[in-house]
Each structure stands twice: as structure tokens, then as C-alpha cells.
Coordinates of C-alpha atoms and ligand atoms in Angstrom, one line a residue:
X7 CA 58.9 186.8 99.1
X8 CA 57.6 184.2 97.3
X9 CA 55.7 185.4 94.5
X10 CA 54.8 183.7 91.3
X11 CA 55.7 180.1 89.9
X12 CA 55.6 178.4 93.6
X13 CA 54.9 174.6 94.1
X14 CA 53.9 173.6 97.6
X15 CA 55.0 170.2 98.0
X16 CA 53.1 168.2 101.4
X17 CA 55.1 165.4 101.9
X18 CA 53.2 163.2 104.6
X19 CA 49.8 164.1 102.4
X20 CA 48.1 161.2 103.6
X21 CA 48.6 162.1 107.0
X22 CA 46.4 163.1 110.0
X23 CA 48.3 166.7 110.1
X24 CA 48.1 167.5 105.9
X25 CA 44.7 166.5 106.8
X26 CA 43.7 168.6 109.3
X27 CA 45.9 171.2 109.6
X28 CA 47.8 171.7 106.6
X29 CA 45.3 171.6 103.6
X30 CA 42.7 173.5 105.5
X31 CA 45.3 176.3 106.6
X32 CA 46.6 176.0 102.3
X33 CA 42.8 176.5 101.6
X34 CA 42.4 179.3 103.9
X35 CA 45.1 180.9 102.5
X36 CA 44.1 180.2 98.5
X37 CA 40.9 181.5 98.6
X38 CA 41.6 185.0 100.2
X39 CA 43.8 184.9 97.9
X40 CA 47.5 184.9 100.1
X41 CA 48.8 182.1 98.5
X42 CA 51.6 182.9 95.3
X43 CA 49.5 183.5 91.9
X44 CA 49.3 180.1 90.0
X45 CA 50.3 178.1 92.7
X46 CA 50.0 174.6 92.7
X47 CA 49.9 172.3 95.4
X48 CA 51.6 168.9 95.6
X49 CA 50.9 165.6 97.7
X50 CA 53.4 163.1 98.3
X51 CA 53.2 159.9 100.8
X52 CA 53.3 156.7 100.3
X53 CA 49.6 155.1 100.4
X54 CA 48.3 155.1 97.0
X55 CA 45.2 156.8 95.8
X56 CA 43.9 158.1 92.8
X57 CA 42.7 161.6 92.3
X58 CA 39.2 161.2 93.2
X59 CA 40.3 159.5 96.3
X60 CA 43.0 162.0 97.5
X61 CA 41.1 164.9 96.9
X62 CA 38.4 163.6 99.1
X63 CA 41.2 163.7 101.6
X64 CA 42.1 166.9 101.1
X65 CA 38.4 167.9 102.0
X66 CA 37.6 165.8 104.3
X67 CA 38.6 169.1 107.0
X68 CA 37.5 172.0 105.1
X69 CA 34.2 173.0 105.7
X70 CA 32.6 174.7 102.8
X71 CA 29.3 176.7 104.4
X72 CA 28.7 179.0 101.4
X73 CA 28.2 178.2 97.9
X74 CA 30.9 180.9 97.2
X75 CA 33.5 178.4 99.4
X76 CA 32.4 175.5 97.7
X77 CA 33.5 177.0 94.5
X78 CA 36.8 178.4 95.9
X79 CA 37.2 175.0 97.4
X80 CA 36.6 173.2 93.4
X81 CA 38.9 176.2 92.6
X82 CA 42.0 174.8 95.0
X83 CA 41.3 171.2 94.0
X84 CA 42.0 172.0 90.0
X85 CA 45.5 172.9 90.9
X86 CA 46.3 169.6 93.7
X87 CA 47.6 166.9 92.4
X88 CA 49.2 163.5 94.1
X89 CA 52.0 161.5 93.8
X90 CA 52.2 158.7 96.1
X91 CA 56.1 156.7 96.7
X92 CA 58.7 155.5 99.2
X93 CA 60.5 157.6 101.6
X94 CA 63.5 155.5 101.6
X95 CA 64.8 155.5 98.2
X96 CA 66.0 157.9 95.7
X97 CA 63.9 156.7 93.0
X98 CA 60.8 157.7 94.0
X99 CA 61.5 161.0 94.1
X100 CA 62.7 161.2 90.5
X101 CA 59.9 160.3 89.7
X102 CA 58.1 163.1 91.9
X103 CA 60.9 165.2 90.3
X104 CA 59.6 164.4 86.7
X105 CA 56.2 164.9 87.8
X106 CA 56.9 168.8 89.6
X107 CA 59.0 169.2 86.3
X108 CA 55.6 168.6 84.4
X109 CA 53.6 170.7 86.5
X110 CA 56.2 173.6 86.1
X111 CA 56.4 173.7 82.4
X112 CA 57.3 176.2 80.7
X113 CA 58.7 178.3 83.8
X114 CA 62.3 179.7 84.0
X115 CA 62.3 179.6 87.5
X116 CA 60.0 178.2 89.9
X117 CA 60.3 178.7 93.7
X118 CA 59.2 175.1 95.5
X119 CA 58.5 174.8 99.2
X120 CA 58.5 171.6 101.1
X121 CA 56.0 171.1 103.7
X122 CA 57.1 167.9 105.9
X123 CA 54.0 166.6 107.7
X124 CA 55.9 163.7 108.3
X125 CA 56.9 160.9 111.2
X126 CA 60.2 161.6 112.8
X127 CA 61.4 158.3 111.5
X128 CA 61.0 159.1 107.9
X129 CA 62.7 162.7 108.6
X130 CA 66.4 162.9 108.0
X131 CA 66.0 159.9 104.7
X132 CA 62.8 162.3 102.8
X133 CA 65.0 165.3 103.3
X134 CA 68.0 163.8 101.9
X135 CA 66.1 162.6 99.0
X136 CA 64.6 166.1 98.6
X137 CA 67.6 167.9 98.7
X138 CA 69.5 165.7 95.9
X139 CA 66.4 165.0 93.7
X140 CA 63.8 167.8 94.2
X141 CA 66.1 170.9 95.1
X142 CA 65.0 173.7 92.5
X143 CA 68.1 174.7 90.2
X144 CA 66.5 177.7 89.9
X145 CA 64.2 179.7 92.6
X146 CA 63.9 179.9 96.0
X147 CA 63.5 176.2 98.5
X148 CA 62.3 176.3 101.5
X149 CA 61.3 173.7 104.2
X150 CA 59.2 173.6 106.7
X151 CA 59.6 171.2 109.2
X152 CA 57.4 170.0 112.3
X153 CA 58.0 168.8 115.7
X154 CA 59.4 166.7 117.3
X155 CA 62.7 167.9 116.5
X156 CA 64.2 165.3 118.5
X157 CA 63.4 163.7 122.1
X158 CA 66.3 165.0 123.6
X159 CA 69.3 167.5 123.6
X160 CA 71.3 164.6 121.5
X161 CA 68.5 163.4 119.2
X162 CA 68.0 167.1 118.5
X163 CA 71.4 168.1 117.6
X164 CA 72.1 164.8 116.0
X165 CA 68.8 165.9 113.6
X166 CA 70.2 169.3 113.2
X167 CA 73.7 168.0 112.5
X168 CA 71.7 165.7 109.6
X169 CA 69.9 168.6 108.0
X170 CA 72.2 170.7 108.1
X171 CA 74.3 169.9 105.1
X172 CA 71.6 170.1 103.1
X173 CA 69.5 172.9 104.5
X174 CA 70.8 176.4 105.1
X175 CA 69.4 177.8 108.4
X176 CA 67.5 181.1 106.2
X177 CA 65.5 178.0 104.0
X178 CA 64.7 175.9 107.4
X179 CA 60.9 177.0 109.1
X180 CA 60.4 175.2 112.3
X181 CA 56.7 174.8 113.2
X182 CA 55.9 175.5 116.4
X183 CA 52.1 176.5 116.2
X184 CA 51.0 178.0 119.2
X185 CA 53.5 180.9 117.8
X186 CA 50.7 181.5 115.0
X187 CA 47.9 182.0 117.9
X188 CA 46.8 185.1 118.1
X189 CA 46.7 185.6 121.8
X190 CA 50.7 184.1 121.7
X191 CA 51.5 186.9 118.8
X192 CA 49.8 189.7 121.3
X193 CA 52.3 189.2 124.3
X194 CA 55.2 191.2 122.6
X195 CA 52.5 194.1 122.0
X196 CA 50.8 193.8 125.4
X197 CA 54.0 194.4 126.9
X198 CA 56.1 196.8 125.0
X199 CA 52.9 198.7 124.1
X200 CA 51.6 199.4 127.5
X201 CA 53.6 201.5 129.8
X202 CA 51.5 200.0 132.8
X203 CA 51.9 196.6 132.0
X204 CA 55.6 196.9 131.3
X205 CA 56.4 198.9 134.3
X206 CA 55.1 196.3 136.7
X207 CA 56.7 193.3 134.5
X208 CA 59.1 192.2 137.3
X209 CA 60.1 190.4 140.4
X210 CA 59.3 193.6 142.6
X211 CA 55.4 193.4 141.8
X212 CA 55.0 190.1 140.3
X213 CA 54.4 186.8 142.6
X214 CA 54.1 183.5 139.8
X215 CA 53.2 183.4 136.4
X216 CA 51.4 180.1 135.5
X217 CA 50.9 178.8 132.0
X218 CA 48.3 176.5 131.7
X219 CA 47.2 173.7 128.5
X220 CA 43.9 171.7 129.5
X221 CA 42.4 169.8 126.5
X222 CA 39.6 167.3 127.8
X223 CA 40.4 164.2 125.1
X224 CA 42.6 161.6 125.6
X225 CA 45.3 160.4 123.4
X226 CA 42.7 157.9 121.7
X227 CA 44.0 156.8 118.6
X228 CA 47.3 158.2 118.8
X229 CA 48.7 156.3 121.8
X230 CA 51.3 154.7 119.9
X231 CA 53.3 158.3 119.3
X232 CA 52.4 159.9 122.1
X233 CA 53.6 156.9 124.5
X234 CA 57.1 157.6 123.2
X235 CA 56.6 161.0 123.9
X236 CA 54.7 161.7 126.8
X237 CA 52.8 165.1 127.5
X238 CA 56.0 166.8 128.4
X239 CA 57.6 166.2 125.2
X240 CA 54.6 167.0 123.2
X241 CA 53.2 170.6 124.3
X242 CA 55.5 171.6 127.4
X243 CA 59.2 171.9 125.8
X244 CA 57.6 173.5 123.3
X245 CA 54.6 175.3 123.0
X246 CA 54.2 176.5 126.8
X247 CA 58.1 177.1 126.8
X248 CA 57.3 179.3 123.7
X249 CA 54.7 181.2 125.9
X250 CA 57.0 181.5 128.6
X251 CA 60.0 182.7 126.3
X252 CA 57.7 185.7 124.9
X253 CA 56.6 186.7 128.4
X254 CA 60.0 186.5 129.7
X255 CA 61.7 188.0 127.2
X256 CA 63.7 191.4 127.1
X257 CA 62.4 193.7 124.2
X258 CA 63.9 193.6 121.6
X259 CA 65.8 196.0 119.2
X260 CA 63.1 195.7 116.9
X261 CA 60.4 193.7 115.7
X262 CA 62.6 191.5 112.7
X263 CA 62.9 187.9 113.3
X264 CA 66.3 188.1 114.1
X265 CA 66.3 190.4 117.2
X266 CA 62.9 188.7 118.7
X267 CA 65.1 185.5 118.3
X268 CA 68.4 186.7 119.3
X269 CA 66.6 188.2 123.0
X270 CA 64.5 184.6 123.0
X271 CA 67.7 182.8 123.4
X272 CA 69.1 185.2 125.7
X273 CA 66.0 184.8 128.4
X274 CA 66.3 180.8 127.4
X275 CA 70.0 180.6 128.3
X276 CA 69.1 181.9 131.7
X277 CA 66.9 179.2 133.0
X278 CA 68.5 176.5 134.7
X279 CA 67.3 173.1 133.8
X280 CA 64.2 172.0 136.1
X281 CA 64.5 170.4 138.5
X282 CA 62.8 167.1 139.6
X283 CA 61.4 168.2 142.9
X284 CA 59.6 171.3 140.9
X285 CA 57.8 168.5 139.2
X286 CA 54.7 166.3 139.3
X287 CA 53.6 164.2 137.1
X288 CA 49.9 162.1 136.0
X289 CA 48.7 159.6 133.6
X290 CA 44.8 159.7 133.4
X291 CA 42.8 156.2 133.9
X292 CA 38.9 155.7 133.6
X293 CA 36.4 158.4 134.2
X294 CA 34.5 158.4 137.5
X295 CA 31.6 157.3 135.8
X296 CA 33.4 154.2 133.9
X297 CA 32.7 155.9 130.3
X298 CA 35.5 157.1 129.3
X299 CA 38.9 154.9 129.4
X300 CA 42.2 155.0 131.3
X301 CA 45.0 155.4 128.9
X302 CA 46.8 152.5 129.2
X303 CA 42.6 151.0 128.1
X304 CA 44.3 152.0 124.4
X305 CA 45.8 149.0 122.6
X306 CA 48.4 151.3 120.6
X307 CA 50.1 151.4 124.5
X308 CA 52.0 149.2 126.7
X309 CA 50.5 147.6 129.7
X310 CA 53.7 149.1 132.1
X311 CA 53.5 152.4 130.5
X312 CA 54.9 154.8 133.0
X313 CA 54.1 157.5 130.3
X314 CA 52.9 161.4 131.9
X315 CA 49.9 162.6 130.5
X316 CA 49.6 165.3 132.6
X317 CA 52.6 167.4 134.5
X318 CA 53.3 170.7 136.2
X319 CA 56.4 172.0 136.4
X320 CA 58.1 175.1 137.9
X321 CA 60.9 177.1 136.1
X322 CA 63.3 180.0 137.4
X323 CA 64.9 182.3 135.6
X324 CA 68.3 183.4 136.9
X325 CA 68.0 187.0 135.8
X326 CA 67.4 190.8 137.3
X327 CA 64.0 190.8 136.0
X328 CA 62.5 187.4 137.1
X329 CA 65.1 185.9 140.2
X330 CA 62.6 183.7 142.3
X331 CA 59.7 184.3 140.4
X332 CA 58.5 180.9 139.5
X333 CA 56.7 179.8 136.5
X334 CA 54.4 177.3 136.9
X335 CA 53.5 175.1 133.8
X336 CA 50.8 172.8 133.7
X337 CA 49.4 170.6 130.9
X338 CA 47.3 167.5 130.3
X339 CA 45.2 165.4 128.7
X340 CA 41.4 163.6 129.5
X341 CA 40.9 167.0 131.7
X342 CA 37.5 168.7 132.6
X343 CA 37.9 171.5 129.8
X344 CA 39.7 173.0 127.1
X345 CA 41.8 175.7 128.1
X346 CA 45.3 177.7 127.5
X347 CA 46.0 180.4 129.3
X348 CA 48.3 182.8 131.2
X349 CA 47.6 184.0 134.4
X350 CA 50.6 186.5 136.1
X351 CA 49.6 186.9 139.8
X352 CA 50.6 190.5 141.2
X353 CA 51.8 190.1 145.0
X354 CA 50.2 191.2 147.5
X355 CA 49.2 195.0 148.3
X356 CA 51.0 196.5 151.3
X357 CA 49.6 195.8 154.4
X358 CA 47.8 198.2 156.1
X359 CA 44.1 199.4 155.4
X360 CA 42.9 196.7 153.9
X361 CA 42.2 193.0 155.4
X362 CA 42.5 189.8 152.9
X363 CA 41.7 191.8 149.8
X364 CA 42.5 189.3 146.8
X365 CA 45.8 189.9 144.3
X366 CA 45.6 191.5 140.9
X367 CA 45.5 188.9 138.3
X368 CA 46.6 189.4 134.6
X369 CA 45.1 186.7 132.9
X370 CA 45.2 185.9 128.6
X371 CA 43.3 183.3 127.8
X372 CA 44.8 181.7 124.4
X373 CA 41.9 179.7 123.2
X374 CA 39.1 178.9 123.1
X375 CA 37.6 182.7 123.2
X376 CA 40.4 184.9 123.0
X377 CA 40.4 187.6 125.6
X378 CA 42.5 189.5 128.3
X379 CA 41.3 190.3 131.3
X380 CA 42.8 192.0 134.6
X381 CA 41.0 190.9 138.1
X382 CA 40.8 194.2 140.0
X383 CA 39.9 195.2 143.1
X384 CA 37.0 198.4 143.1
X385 CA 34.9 200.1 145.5
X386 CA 31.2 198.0 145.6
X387 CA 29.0 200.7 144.5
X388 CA 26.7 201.6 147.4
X389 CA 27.0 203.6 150.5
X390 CA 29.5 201.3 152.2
X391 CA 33.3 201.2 151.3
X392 CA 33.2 197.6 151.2
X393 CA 35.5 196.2 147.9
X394 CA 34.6 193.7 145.4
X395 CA 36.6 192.0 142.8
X396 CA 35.9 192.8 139.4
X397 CA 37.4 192.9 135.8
X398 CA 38.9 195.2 132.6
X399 CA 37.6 193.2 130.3
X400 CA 39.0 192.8 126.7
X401 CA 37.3 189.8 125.1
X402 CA 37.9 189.8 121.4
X403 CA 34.5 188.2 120.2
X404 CA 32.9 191.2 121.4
X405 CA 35.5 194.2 120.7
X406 CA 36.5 192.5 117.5
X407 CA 33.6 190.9 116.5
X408 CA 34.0 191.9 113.0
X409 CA 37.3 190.8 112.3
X410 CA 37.9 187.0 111.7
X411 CA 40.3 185.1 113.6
X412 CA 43.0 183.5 111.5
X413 CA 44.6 179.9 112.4
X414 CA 48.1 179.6 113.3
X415 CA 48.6 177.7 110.7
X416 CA 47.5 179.9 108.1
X417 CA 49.3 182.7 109.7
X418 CA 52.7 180.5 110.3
X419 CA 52.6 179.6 106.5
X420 CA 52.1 183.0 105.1
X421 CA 55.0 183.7 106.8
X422 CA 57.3 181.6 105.6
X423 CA 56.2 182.0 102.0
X424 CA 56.7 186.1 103.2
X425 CA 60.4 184.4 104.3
X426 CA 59.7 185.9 107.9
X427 CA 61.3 183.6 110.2
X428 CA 60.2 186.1 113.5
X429 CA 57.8 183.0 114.7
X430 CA 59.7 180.0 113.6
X431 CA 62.2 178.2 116.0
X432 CA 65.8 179.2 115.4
X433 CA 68.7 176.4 116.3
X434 CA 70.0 177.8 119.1
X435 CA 66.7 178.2 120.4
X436 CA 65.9 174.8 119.9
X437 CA 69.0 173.8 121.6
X438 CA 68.7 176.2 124.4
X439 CA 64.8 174.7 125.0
X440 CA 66.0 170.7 124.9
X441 CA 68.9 171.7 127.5
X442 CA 66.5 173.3 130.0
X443 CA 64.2 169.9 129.9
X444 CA 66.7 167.0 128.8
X445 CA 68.2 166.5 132.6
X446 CA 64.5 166.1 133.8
X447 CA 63.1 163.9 130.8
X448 CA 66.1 161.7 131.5
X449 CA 65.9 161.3 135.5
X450 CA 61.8 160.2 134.7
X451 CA 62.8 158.0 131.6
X452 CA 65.2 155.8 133.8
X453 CA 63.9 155.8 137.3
X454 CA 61.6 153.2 136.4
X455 CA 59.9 153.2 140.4
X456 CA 58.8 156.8 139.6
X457 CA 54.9 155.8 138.3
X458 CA 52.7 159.3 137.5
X459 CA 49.9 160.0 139.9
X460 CA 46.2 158.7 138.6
X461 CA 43.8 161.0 138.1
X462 CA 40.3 160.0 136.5
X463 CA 39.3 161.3 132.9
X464 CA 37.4 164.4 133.2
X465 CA 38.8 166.0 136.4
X466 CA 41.3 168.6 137.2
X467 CA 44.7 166.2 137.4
X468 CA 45.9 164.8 140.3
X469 CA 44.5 165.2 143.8
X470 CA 47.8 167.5 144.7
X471 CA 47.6 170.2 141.9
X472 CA 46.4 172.9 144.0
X473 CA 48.6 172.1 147.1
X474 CA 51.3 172.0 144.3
X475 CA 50.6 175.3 142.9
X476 CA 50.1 176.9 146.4
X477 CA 53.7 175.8 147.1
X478 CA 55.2 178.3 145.0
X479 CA 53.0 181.3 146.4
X480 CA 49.8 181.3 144.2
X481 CA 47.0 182.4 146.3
X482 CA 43.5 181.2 144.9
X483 CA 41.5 183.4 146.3
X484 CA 37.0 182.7 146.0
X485 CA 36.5 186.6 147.3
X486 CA 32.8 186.7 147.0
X487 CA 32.9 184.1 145.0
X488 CA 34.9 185.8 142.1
X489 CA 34.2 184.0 138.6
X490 CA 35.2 185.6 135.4
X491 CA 31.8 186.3 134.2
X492 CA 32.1 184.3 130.6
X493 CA 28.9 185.2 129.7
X494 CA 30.1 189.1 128.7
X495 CA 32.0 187.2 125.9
X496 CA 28.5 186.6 124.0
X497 CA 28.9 189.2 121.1
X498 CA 27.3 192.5 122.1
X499 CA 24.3 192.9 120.5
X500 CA 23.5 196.3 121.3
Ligands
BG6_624 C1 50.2 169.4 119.3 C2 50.3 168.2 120.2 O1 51.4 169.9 119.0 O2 49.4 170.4 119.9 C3 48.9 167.7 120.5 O3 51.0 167.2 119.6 C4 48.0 168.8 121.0 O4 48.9 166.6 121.5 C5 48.0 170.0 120.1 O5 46.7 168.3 121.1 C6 47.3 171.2 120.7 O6 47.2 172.2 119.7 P1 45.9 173.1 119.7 O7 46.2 174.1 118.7 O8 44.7 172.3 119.5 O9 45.9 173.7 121.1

């Protein structure tokens, strides 16, 4: 564990991500007092700006709505300081090196940890530079590094195969966020802490599982990297595969990063890649009222772009537990809401005494409003035996409503200042995860006569997403007009 004398170095400080993920999660962190005592906090990119200037950065996310924050806030500004240079040559970062040497004075050994909020093109060159001019001689380094790691199986490996001379595996944190949620670190709990869910966690009672990402914004203002990337490289390779890995998962041995890892590869190296025909795909265009624009309206992207924004998938897993149970991933942009969420659809009950009565549904709902719930068929109270859908209902605003949420951000970089690698992405997971999509990415990057589906800003996706999902077996059913009843997540204020 990283303890005293620690620098955090943000390389990328300028950036949208230092900006609004990074610095607030560091400030989060600093003023409940996580972060290493006497810790001080570095920016490095290449825009200059003087102090004054970058601090105001630094703030610009971090909402202060006590006076008691504002001071903690003034507290974690005295020890940031910025440094601003190339990422392309080595002098720069001597100078960087002279300034970290400054700021370390006096210290025998000082632990440093480099945060890259960076653009994949400046990757491999800034952690080169790091390694020969920055690396501590003394103390602990680590890195931690965000996606994209890579576009495909090759660009992956060819990053790891870059890195790795310089980085050892045990200093190397790979972001992938959605394993700091809250809801994503409950599914190993859910199921190895409840005998009833884990006993039905199979093939014989389960029908699909289906992960869904809504978010109901565009790519407006980031067109430019996300037309190279496209909405299955962005959230579905990695943070719904993520999802998918923990609730398909065998348990395992115990809860140290490197048995959760070692059974996350295991489940990972039984999927097959997906398939084509398991696929759709959508790119949004103007909302039905004309307010909102298409994407290909932004000027950051190409008039031909061909680029999904939206995509459903389904995934097998070639395994005793999970044979033919598909998973069914969906995720897009410009939708109606904003949404994640797992919903695992129980098959049907034998037939028999009852006629059409709906499927259990286990559904956790990731964000926004945290909760788990279990659709369940009961007797209607009354005279009648007439059945009605209704719900076990665990929303966390309202059973937890004391405790405070933290972001995955602030929770993924405690961690790795802990040294706990348990929800960081291992190499051979990342490798495992590109060779499941790279066969698919591929057949839609060079069939250039394969155009997504439109679907208008604001709405569901494409016209065919529920004949889509019905195809694999998921029965919606409106029983009485079953809704979950959002309103119970209000705080209780009995
Ligand atoms: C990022 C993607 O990794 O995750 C974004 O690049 C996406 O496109 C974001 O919006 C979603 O994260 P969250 O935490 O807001 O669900």
C-alpha cells in the first residue's frame, strides 16, 4: 500500500477525462482523507497555463456545496501543481523530472503513480518517456492506464507488446470503470452470498440474460474519437463484457484479485466469437421533432460514416452452466433514457395450473438509482385466487439512504494506490475480450454495403429491437400492465 511520500502524476491534465473524472474522483478521495498523507498531485499536458488558469480547470467539475468543501477543495489546490510539455520528446520530461524532484525534496523514497488520461496516439511515446525519465529510483510506480487498449486483437497485443518492457504486469492498472460501480461490485456477492440466487444460476432455470447501456445524448462534441471507434468499441467490449464476465463467472477460490481474474478468463475463453447474424446494428439521425441532430449533423464526422451508434448483440457461452443461454447486449446513444441494467429472465413455470402467468425476472439496475429487484408472481389479495405481478424490492436510496454512494472512480483509484488489482483488467483478459469481438468488428469494418439501421434521437433504437430480442426467447410480458413502481425509490420518509 501506498502510504506516505506519493506523487500522483495526471498526464493528459488538460483533458476532458482529468477534468471530469479524474480530479473530482482525486478530490473525493483527498478530502475524506483516502488519499497517501502529504500527497501531492501533478498535471502534465501539453497546453500551457499558468496556475491560476489550471487550477480553475481542476474545479471546473467539483462541486463545492458546503463551506467545509470549499475549504477542503482550497486544501487540495495548495498541493496541485502543473507542468505543461510535449509528449514526443524526452526533454520535456526531464524537465517534469526536475520539477517532481523539487516537489519531493527532502524524501528518501517517494512512491509516484502515473495516471494516463491520455489519447491512444500519445500512449506507447509518454510511457516510454515515463519509464526512462520519470521512473522512481526509489519507491513504488505504478500506472494506470485507460481504454482503448487497442481497436483490435492486433492493436491490443501490439500495445501490450510496447508496454511491456517497460511496465511489469503487478505496476500496470487497467481502467475499466463500470468495475468501480457499485451495482457491478454487488454481482459477485449477490451470487455467492445467496443460496437461492446461486442455486437457480443456470441453463436449467434460466431463459436469457440481457445487459443493457441506454444514455440519451449523442456523441456531440466528441464525434471525431468516437467515429473511429463506434459504440461497440467504446462500452460493449468492455464495460457490458465486464458485466457479463462477473455474472457468468464460476466462483472463485477466494476474493484476491488473482483468483477473481484467473475464473474471469476462464468463463471469457469459453465464448466463441459472435457472430454476425447475432447482431444489429444503428446509427441515430434527427429527432422526430427536428431538435436534436443526426450524427453524421456533427462536423468532427464523415459524411459516409457507416459508424454504429447503437448495437445488440447475442453471446453464448460454451459451458455446463450457460450452453444456449443467450446474452443479449444492447447499447446506444441519443436513446429515450439513461439506463444500465441486468435483467436474467427465469423460463417459464411448468405447465399445468396456471395460464400465461408472466416469468420471474431478476433485474439490477446499475445506475441511475441503484436497486435490485425480483418480478414475482403472488396471490392478489382478495377473495379470488387471481395472481398479480409484483416485486422484492431492494432499492438502495431507500434501504441505504444513509450511506453515500461512492464513484467508480474514486473506488477504482483507492484501489490501486491499496495495489489491489481484483477490478482492473488483467492481459489475458484483455486478450481473451478483443478475441471474442475482433472477427465481428472486422466483418462490419470491411463490408462497406453493411449501413446501420436509423433510428431517430430520443427513441428506443431501431424499429426491430424487440422482434430482435424476442428471437432469442425473451418474453415481454404487460401482465396487468406490470411497471416497476419507481416511485418506492423516493427515500422513505417514515
Ligand atoms: C465511457 C465511454 O467509457 O463510458 C462513453 O467512452 C460513455 O461513451 C461512458 O458515455 C459511460 O460511462 P458512465 O459511467 O457515464 O455510464
Amino acid at each position: 500500500e501506498l502510504k506516505n511520500n506519493t506523487i500522483i502524476l495526471v498526464l493528459g491534465a488538460s483533458g476532458d477525462l482529468a477534468k471530469k473524472k479524474t480530479f473530482p474522483a482525486l478530490f473525493g478521495l483527498f478530502r475524506n482523507g483516502f488519499l497517501p498523507k502529504g500527497v501531492k498531485v501533478i498535471g502534465y499536458a501539453r497546453t500551457k497555463m499558468d496556475h491560476a488558469e489550471y487550477l480553475k480547470r481542476v474545479k471546473s467539475h467539483i462541486k463545492t456545496p458546503t463551506k467545509e468543501i470549499e475549504q477542503q477543495l482550497e486544501e487540495f489546490c495548495s498541493v496541485a501543481t502543473y507542468v505543461s510539455g510535449l509528449y514526443d520528446q524526452d526533454e520535456p520530461f526531464q524537465n517534469l523530472e526536475k520539477h517532481l524532484q523539487k516537489v519531493e525534496e527532502g524524501q528518501k523514497e517517494t512512491n509516484r503513480v502515473f495516471y494516463m488520461a491520455l489519447p491512444p496516439s500519445v500512449f506507447i511515446p509518454v510511457s516510454e518517456h515515463l519509464k526512462r525519465n520519470n521512473y522512481p529510483e526509489k519507491g513504488i510506480a505504478r500506472i494506470i492506464i485507460e481504454k482503448p487498449f487497442g481497436k483490435d486483437l492486433e492493436s491490443s497485443r501490439e500495445l501490450d507488446r510496447a508496454l511491456r518492457p517497460n511496465w511489469k504486469e503487478e505496476e500496470t492498472f487497467r481502467i475499466d470503470h463500470y468495475l468501480g460501480k457499485e451495482m457491478v461490485k454487488n454481482i459477485l456477492i449477490l451470487r455467492f452470498g445467496n443460496e437461492f440466487f446461486g442455486a437457480t444460476w443456470n441453463r436449467n432455470h434460466i431463459d436469457n440474460v440481457q445487459i443493457t447501456f441506454k444514455e440519451p445524448f449523442g456523441t456531440e462534441g466528441r464525434g471525431g474519437y468516437f467515429d473511429e471507434f463506434g459504440i461497440i468499441r467504446d462500452v460493449m467490449q468492455n464495460h457490458l463484457l465486464q458485466v457479463l464476465t462477473l455474472l457468468a463467472m464460476e466462483r472463485p477460490i477466494s476474493f484476491s484479485s488473482e483468483d477473481i481474474r484467473d475464473e474471469k478468463v476462464r468463463v471469457l475463453r469459453g465464448m466463441p466469437s459472435i457472430e454476425p447474424k447475432n447482431v444489429i446494428i444503428g446509427q441515430y439521425e434527427k429527432s422526430l421533432d427536428g431538435t436534436k441532430p443526426g450524427y453524421k449533423e456533427d462536423d468532427t464526422v464523415p459524411k459516409e460514416s457507416r459508424c454504429p451508434t447503437f448495437a445488440s448483440m447475442v453471446a453464448y457461452i460454451k459451458n455446463e452452466r450457460w450452453d444456449g443461454v443467450p446474452f443479449i447486449l444492447k447499447a446506444g446513444k441519443a436513446l429515450n433514457e439513461q439506463k444500465t441494467e441486468v435483467r436474467i429472465q427465469y423460463k417459464d413455470v411448468t405447465s399445468g395450473i396456471f395460464k400465461d402467468i408472466p416469468r420471474n425476472e431478476l433485474v439490477l439496475r446499475v445506475q441511475p438509482n441503484e436497486s435490485v429487484y425480483i418480478k414475482m408472481n403472488s396471490k392478489l389479495p382478495g377473495l379470488s385466487m387471481q395472481t398479480t405481478v409484483t416485486e422484492l424490492d431492494l432499492t438502495y436510496r431507500r434501504r441505504f439512504s444513509d450511506l453515500k454512494i461512492p464513484e467508480a472512480y474514486e473506488s477504482l483509484i483507492l484501489d490501486a494506490l491499496k495495489g489491489d488489482h481484483s477490478n482492473f483488467v488483467r492481459d489475458d483478459e484483455l486478450d481473451a475480450s478483443w478475441r471474442i469481438f475482433t472477427p465481428l468488428l472486422h466483418y462490419l469494418d470491411d463490408n462497406k454495403e453493411i449501413m446501420p439501421m436509423g433510428y431517430p434521437y430520443g427513441s428506443r433504437g431501431p424499429a426491430v429491437l424487440d422482434d430482435f430480442t424476442a428471437s432469442y426467447g425473451y418474453k415481454f410480458s404487460d401482465a396487468a400492465g406490470y411497471q416497476w413502481p419507481v416511485t418506492s425509490a423516493e427515500p422513505n420518509k417514515l
